[in-house]
GROMACS .gro file of C-alpha atoms in nm:
model
  293
    1MET     CA    1  27.981  -2.993  31.624
    2MET     CA    2  27.684  -3.132  31.854
    3VAL     CA    3  27.810  -3.001  32.189
    4GLU     CA    4  27.869  -2.652  32.009
    5ALA     CA    5  27.493  -2.674  31.900
    6LEU     CA    6  27.362  -2.744  32.235
    7PRO     CA    7  27.379  -2.394  32.357
    8PHE     CA    8  27.176  -2.270  32.071
    9LEU     CA    9  26.917  -2.512  32.097
   10GLU     CA   10  26.866  -2.431  32.471
   11SER     CA   11  26.841  -2.068  32.378
   12ALA     CA   12  26.574  -2.138  32.074
   13LEU     CA   13  26.373  -2.376  32.341
   14GLY     CA   14  26.408  -2.117  32.610
   15SER     CA   15  26.267  -1.835  32.403
   16TYR     CA   16  26.008  -2.055  32.270
   17ALA     CA   17  25.903  -2.158  32.600
   18LEU     CA   18  25.900  -1.772  32.711
   19ALA     CA   19  25.663  -1.688  32.430
   20VAL     CA   20  25.423  -1.973  32.490
   21THR     CA   21  25.427  -1.861  32.874
   22GLN     CA   22  25.403  -1.473  32.760
   23ALA     CA   23  25.095  -1.566  32.531
   24LEU     CA   24  24.934  -1.790  32.828
   25TYR     CA   25  24.941  -1.505  33.092
   26PHE     CA   26  24.787  -1.229  32.804
   27VAL     CA   27  24.531  -1.500  32.706
   28VAL     CA   28  24.441  -1.574  33.084
   29SER     CA   29  24.484  -1.217  33.207
   30PHE     CA   30  24.284  -1.075  32.902
   31ALA     CA   31  23.996  -1.309  32.968
   32ALA     CA   32  24.014  -1.247  33.348
   33ILE     CA   33  23.969  -0.928  33.316
   34TYR     CA   34  23.726  -0.902  33.037
   35LEU     CA   35  23.503  -1.093  33.239
   36ALA     CA   36  23.512  -0.924  33.533
   37GLY     CA   37  23.469  -0.603  33.342
   38ARG     CA   38  23.113  -0.763  33.152
   39LEU     CA   39  23.009  -0.871  33.470
   40THR     CA   40  23.017  -0.582  33.746
   41VAL     CA   41  23.126  -0.276  33.548
   42VAL     CA   42  22.887  -0.301  33.253
   43PRO     CA   43  22.578  -0.369  33.485
   44LEU     CA   44  22.691  -0.120  33.719
   45VAL     CA   45  22.669   0.117  33.425
   46GLY     CA   46  22.336   0.020  33.339
   47ARG     CA   47  22.178   0.053  33.661
   48PHE     CA   48  22.329   0.411  33.667
   49LEU     CA   49  22.170   0.497  33.334
   50ASP     CA   50  21.874   0.345  33.468
   51ARG     CA   51  21.901   0.614  33.752
   52ARG     CA   52  21.918   0.900  33.475
   53ASP     CA   53  21.555   0.784  33.328
   54LEU     CA   54  21.736   0.720  33.010
   55ASP     CA   55  21.544   0.568  32.754
   56ARG     CA   56  21.645   0.224  32.492
   57HIS     CA   57  21.777   0.491  32.269
   58ALA     CA   58  21.994   0.710  32.460
   59ARG     CA   59  22.136   0.420  32.677
   60ARG     CA   60  22.281   0.188  32.419
   61PRO     CA   61  22.563   0.382  32.276
   62LEU     CA   62  22.669   0.449  32.646
   63VAL     CA   63  22.628   0.111  32.694
   64LYS     CA   64  22.856   0.021  32.375
   65LEU     CA   65  23.150   0.284  32.474
   66THR     CA   66  23.138   0.121  32.819
   67LYS     CA   67  23.195  -0.224  32.664
   68PHE     CA   68  23.437  -0.108  32.433
   69ALA     CA   69  23.614   0.079  32.732
   70VAL     CA   70  23.652  -0.272  32.881
   71VAL     CA   71  23.812  -0.445  32.635
   72PHE     CA   72  24.059  -0.160  32.592
   73VAL     CA   73  24.119  -0.194  32.983
   74ALA     CA   74  24.189  -0.568  32.934
   75VAL     CA   75  24.393  -0.549  32.678
   76SER     CA   76  24.653  -0.286  32.780
   77VAL     CA   77  24.637  -0.508  33.156
   78ALA     CA   78  24.709  -0.833  32.981
   79PHE     CA   79  24.971  -0.678  32.792
   80GLY     CA   80  25.160  -0.562  33.120
   81PHE     CA   81  25.092  -0.915  33.281
   82ALA     CA   82  25.267  -1.081  32.947
   83ASP     CA   83  25.533  -0.860  33.018
   84TYR     CA   84  25.510  -0.724  32.615
   85GLY     CA   85  25.684  -0.387  32.736
   86ASN     CA   86  25.852  -0.280  32.427
   87PHE     CA   87  25.546  -0.369  32.195
   88LEU     CA   88  25.322  -0.153  32.419
   89THR     CA   89  25.602   0.135  32.361
   90SER     CA   90  25.575   0.123  32.001
   91LEU     CA   91  25.146   0.061  32.002
   92ALA     CA   92  25.144   0.375  32.221
   93THR     CA   93  25.370   0.577  32.008
   94ILE     CA   94  25.173   0.422  31.671
   95ALA     CA   95  24.857   0.501  31.878
   96ALA     CA   96  24.944   0.864  31.926
   97ALA     CA   97  25.048   0.960  31.603
   98ALA     CA   98  24.760   0.776  31.479
   99THR     CA   99  24.547   0.967  31.740
  100LEU     CA  100  24.653   1.318  31.611
  101ALA     CA  101  24.621   1.243  31.235
  102ILE     CA  102  24.268   1.105  31.341
  103GLY     CA  103  24.191   1.427  31.529
  104PHE     CA  104  24.272   1.709  31.308
  105ALA     CA  105  24.063   1.495  31.015
  106MET     CA  106  23.762   1.430  31.231
  107GLN     CA  107  23.700   1.743  31.410
  108ASP     CA  108  23.363   1.772  31.307
  109VAL     CA  109  23.296   1.436  31.430
  110ILE     CA  110  23.467   1.486  31.780
  111ALA     CA  111  23.297   1.812  31.828
  112ASN     CA  112  22.939   1.643  31.754
  113PHE     CA  113  22.992   1.350  32.010
  114VAL     CA  114  23.122   1.550  32.266
  115ALA     CA  115  22.798   1.770  32.230
  116GLY     CA  116  22.587   1.426  32.219
  117VAL     CA  117  22.753   1.379  32.570
  118PHE     CA  118  22.655   1.672  32.646
  119ILE     CA  119  22.276   1.626  32.554
  120TYR     CA  120  22.280   1.306  32.739
  121THR     CA  121  22.405   1.464  33.047
  122ASP     CA  122  22.237   1.766  33.067
  123GLY     CA  123  21.954   1.627  32.919
  124PRO     CA  124  21.795   1.972  32.750
  125PHE     CA  125  21.529   1.753  32.588
  126LYS     CA  126  21.434   1.372  32.513
  127ILE     CA  127  21.305   1.154  32.261
  128GLY     CA  128  20.937   1.257  32.203
  129ASP     CA  129  20.971   1.651  32.300
  130TRP     CA  130  20.902   1.902  32.072
  131ILE     CA  131  21.195   2.153  32.024
  132GLU     CA  132  21.255   2.444  31.816
  133TRP     CA  133  21.595   2.558  31.752
  134ASP     CA  134  21.804   2.837  31.468
  135ASN     CA  135  21.587   3.144  31.644
  136GLY     CA  136  21.239   2.900  31.542
  137SER     CA  137  21.362   2.826  31.196
  138TYR     CA  138  21.333   2.463  31.281
  139SER     CA  139  21.099   2.228  31.510
  140GLY     CA  140  20.949   1.909  31.507
  141VAL     CA  141  20.963   1.609  31.763
  142VAL     CA  142  21.282   1.434  31.855
  143GLU     CA  143  21.292   1.082  31.713
  144ASP     CA  144  21.649   0.945  31.839
  145ILE     CA  145  21.917   1.090  32.020
  146GLY     CA  146  22.271   0.979  31.878
  147LEU     CA  147  22.636   1.036  32.000
  148ARG     CA  148  22.682   1.215  31.676
  149VAL     CA  149  22.334   1.352  31.554
  150THR     CA  150  21.971   1.342  31.636
  151ARG     CA  151  21.706   1.328  31.437
  152VAL     CA  152  21.361   1.529  31.434
  153ARG     CA  153  21.062   1.476  31.256
  154THR     CA  154  20.918   1.804  31.130
  155PHE     CA  155  20.526   1.863  31.148
  156ASP     CA  156  20.527   1.836  30.782
  157ASN     CA  157  20.642   1.445  30.840
  158GLU     CA  158  21.007   1.558  30.710
  159LEU     CA  159  21.317   1.349  30.887
  160LEU     CA  160  21.575   1.596  31.014
  161THR     CA  161  21.906   1.453  31.057
  162VAL     CA  162  22.083   1.728  31.256
  163PRO     CA  163  22.446   1.739  31.409
  164ASN     CA  164  22.458   1.757  31.795
  165SER     CA  165  22.658   2.046  31.795
  166GLN     CA  166  22.417   2.275  31.612
  167LEU     CA  167  22.202   2.136  31.917
  168THR     CA  168  22.420   2.266  32.174
  169ASP     CA  169  22.586   2.565  32.038
  170GLY     CA  170  22.293   2.771  32.012
  171VAL     CA  171  21.962   2.814  32.200
  172ILE     CA  172  21.702   2.528  32.213
  173LYS     CA  173  21.347   2.620  32.285
  174ASN     CA  174  21.129   2.298  32.474
  175PRO     CA  175  20.774   2.382  32.497
  176VAL     CA  176  20.686   2.062  32.654
  177ASP     CA  177  20.945   2.051  32.899
  178GLY     CA  178  20.734   2.136  33.211
  179GLU     CA  179  20.391   2.019  33.280
  180ARG     CA  180  20.216   2.324  33.160
  181LEU     CA  181  20.230   2.594  32.850
  182ARG     CA  182  20.109   2.875  32.812
  183LEU     CA  183  19.954   3.020  32.514
  184LYS     CA  184  19.940   3.420  32.384
  185PHE     CA  185  19.696   3.521  32.130
  186LEU     CA  186  19.608   3.884  31.990
  187PHE     CA  187  19.259   3.964  31.931
  188GLY     CA  188  19.203   4.330  31.758
  189ILE     CA  189  18.893   4.520  31.815
  190GLY     CA  190  18.736   4.839  31.711
  191TYR     CA  191  18.829   5.153  31.831
  192ASP     CA  192  18.456   5.212  31.949
  193ASP     CA  193  18.394   4.879  32.062
  194ASP     CA  194  18.375   4.794  32.426
  195ILE     CA  195  18.690   4.664  32.563
  196ASP     CA  196  18.539   4.542  32.884
  197ARG     CA  197  18.274   4.331  32.734
  198ALA     CA  198  18.509   4.193  32.456
  199THR     CA  199  18.735   4.109  32.765
  200GLU     CA  200  18.493   3.934  32.925
  201ILE     CA  201  18.440   3.717  32.619
  202ILE     CA  202  18.754   3.599  32.574
  203VAL     CA  203  18.813   3.529  32.936
  204GLU     CA  204  18.463   3.317  32.922
  205GLU     CA  205  18.551   3.145  32.653
  206ALA     CA  206  18.853   3.022  32.792
  207ARG     CA  207  18.708   2.935  33.074
  208SER     CA  208  18.418   2.726  32.863
  209HIS     CA  209  18.723   2.528  32.704
  210PRO     CA  210  18.794   2.193  32.871
  211ASP     CA  211  19.149   2.167  32.811
  212ILE     CA  212  19.225   2.527  32.910
  213LEU     CA  213  19.359   2.522  33.263
  214ASP     CA  214  19.139   2.739  33.545
  215ASP     CA  215  19.491   2.777  33.755
  216PRO     CA  216  19.616   2.956  33.640
  217ALA     CA  217  19.358   3.162  33.534
  218PRO     CA  218  19.295   3.312  33.152
  219SER     CA  219  19.385   3.678  33.186
  220VAL     CA  220  19.364   3.930  32.932
  221ARG     CA  221  19.583   4.252  32.873
  222LEU     CA  222  19.548   4.563  32.627
  223THR     CA  223  19.865   4.560  32.485
  224GLU     CA  224  19.815   4.735  32.164
  225LEU     CA  225  19.691   5.038  31.988
  226GLY     CA  226  19.693   5.014  31.661
  227ASP     CA  227  19.641   5.207  31.334
  228SER     CA  228  19.311   5.020  31.310
  229SER     CA  229  19.226   4.846  31.592
  230VAL     CA  230  19.234   4.805  31.966
  231GLY     CA  231  19.482   4.462  32.075
  232LEU     CA  232  19.383   4.249  32.368
  233GLN     CA  233  19.605   4.019  32.437
  234SER     CA  234  19.477   3.665  32.589
  235ARG     CA  235  19.748   3.462  32.800
  236ILE     CA  236  19.560   3.088  32.894
  237TRP     CA  237  19.728   2.779  32.977
  238ILE     CA  238  19.710   2.398  32.903
  239ASP     CA  239  19.814   2.112  33.067
  240ASP     CA  240  20.052   1.794  32.960
  241PRO     CA  241  20.115   1.988  32.633
  242SER     CA  242  20.214   1.828  32.299
  243ARG     CA  243  20.231   2.019  31.957
  244ALA     CA  244  19.873   1.868  31.824
  245ASP     CA  245  19.732   1.991  32.166
  246TYR     CA  246  19.874   2.305  32.117
  247VAL     CA  247  19.749   2.352  31.768
  248LYS     CA  248  19.407   2.218  31.848
  249THR     CA  249  19.291   2.397  32.179
  250ARG     CA  250  19.460   2.738  32.027
  251GLY     CA  251  19.218   2.668  31.700
  252GLU     CA  252  18.929   2.597  31.905
  253TYR     CA  253  18.946   2.919  32.171
  254VAL     CA  254  19.033   3.151  31.897
  255THR     CA  255  18.685   3.011  31.685
  256SER     CA  256  18.477   3.047  31.979
  257VAL     CA  257  18.605   3.379  32.049
  258LYS     CA  258  18.543   3.534  31.691
  259GLU     CA  259  18.204   3.343  31.686
  260ARG     CA  260  18.104   3.506  32.020
  261PHE     CA  261  18.204   3.841  31.870
  262ASP     CA  262  18.007   3.829  31.571
  263GLU     CA  263  17.716   3.767  31.822
  264GLU     CA  264  17.746   4.043  32.039
  265GLY     CA  265  17.852   4.278  31.760
  266ILE     CA  266  18.236   4.303  31.809
  267ASP     CA  267  18.426   4.427  31.530
  268ILE     CA  268  18.722   4.265  31.416
  269PRO     CA  269  18.838   4.512  31.166
  270TYR     CA  270  19.132   4.498  30.886
  271PRO     CA  271  19.354   4.773  30.808
  272ASN     CA  272  19.225   5.042  30.610
  273ARG     CA  273  19.379   5.238  30.327
  274THR     CA  274  19.270   5.589  30.235
  275LEU     CA  275  19.436   5.697  29.934
  276GLU     CA  276  19.427   6.089  29.820
  277GLY     CA  277  19.515   6.262  29.531
  278GLY     CA  278  19.399   6.341  29.171
  279LEU     CA  279  19.430   6.194  28.816
  280GLU     CA  280  19.541   6.450  28.568
  281LEU     CA  281  19.504   6.348  28.175
  282ALA     CA  282  19.650   6.596  27.912
  283ASN     CA  283  19.659   6.555  27.554
  284VAL     CA  284  19.310   6.396  27.540
  285GLU     CA  285  19.136   6.572  27.273
  286GLY     CA  286  19.269   6.411  26.992
  287GLN     CA  287  19.285   6.044  27.120
  288ILE     CA  288  18.896   6.055  27.219
  289GLU     CA  289  18.645   6.022  26.920
  290PRO     CA  290  18.330   6.218  26.960
  291THR     CA  291  18.023   6.064  26.921
  292ASP     CA  292  17.683   6.148  26.738
  293ASP     CA  293  17.386   6.189  26.946
   0.00000   0.00000   0.00000
């Protein structure tokens, strides 16, 4: 009986030794590849992101994604070194089925994730920028850019959480992307007023404002002949724009032009409507009581 049990015992010990050896190969190879990835790949990605001038909020999800990729590669290679072939085949089948099911269930999430990657790579805006989208229905200052959503603070101090796909599928207006911003304002004067004098006043007030640039120079064009006014459109430029600077500068400029118009007797008319016709009263003899003088 002992002689017959020896082959079985040897086989069990051999299987045990093989399992221990495979486990050691897995642990050692995983640790080596993981450490190599953390010491080389992650710093390289960090330097690449530094060259792209990405801020902390934009860097964080990309660095996390890189670390996840390092772990995934380390596990895959470690399984290969440990000769877990059958296990890897089963794992790949399960992962494929799970990926297909998750893909159908998370189409919107994946679309927003891909859109977030495009926002990072294309850079249509950055944190701190004032943006407008959905044909101007929404606007605000970007506070955070994630891989799934972007958070925008409106000028009424409301926080909007916007799916990234909405910011890549349509037109995004970024007024402060450049170093300068052009402002336009339409001044209406009366038909009897002096157009040349009104134009001079508009340009003079633009040149006297400290926040309005001299180059490009302010300009005025006659653009409208309305029902009750002549439209003079002023075009001015401001430097290093922001929403606050834009509103403040335009308000001060328009106020100064209005005051000069008042001083020089230039009218800013409002629409007039003339009602024509008569009022006919019928059967009023019995409704009005005569009075005694």
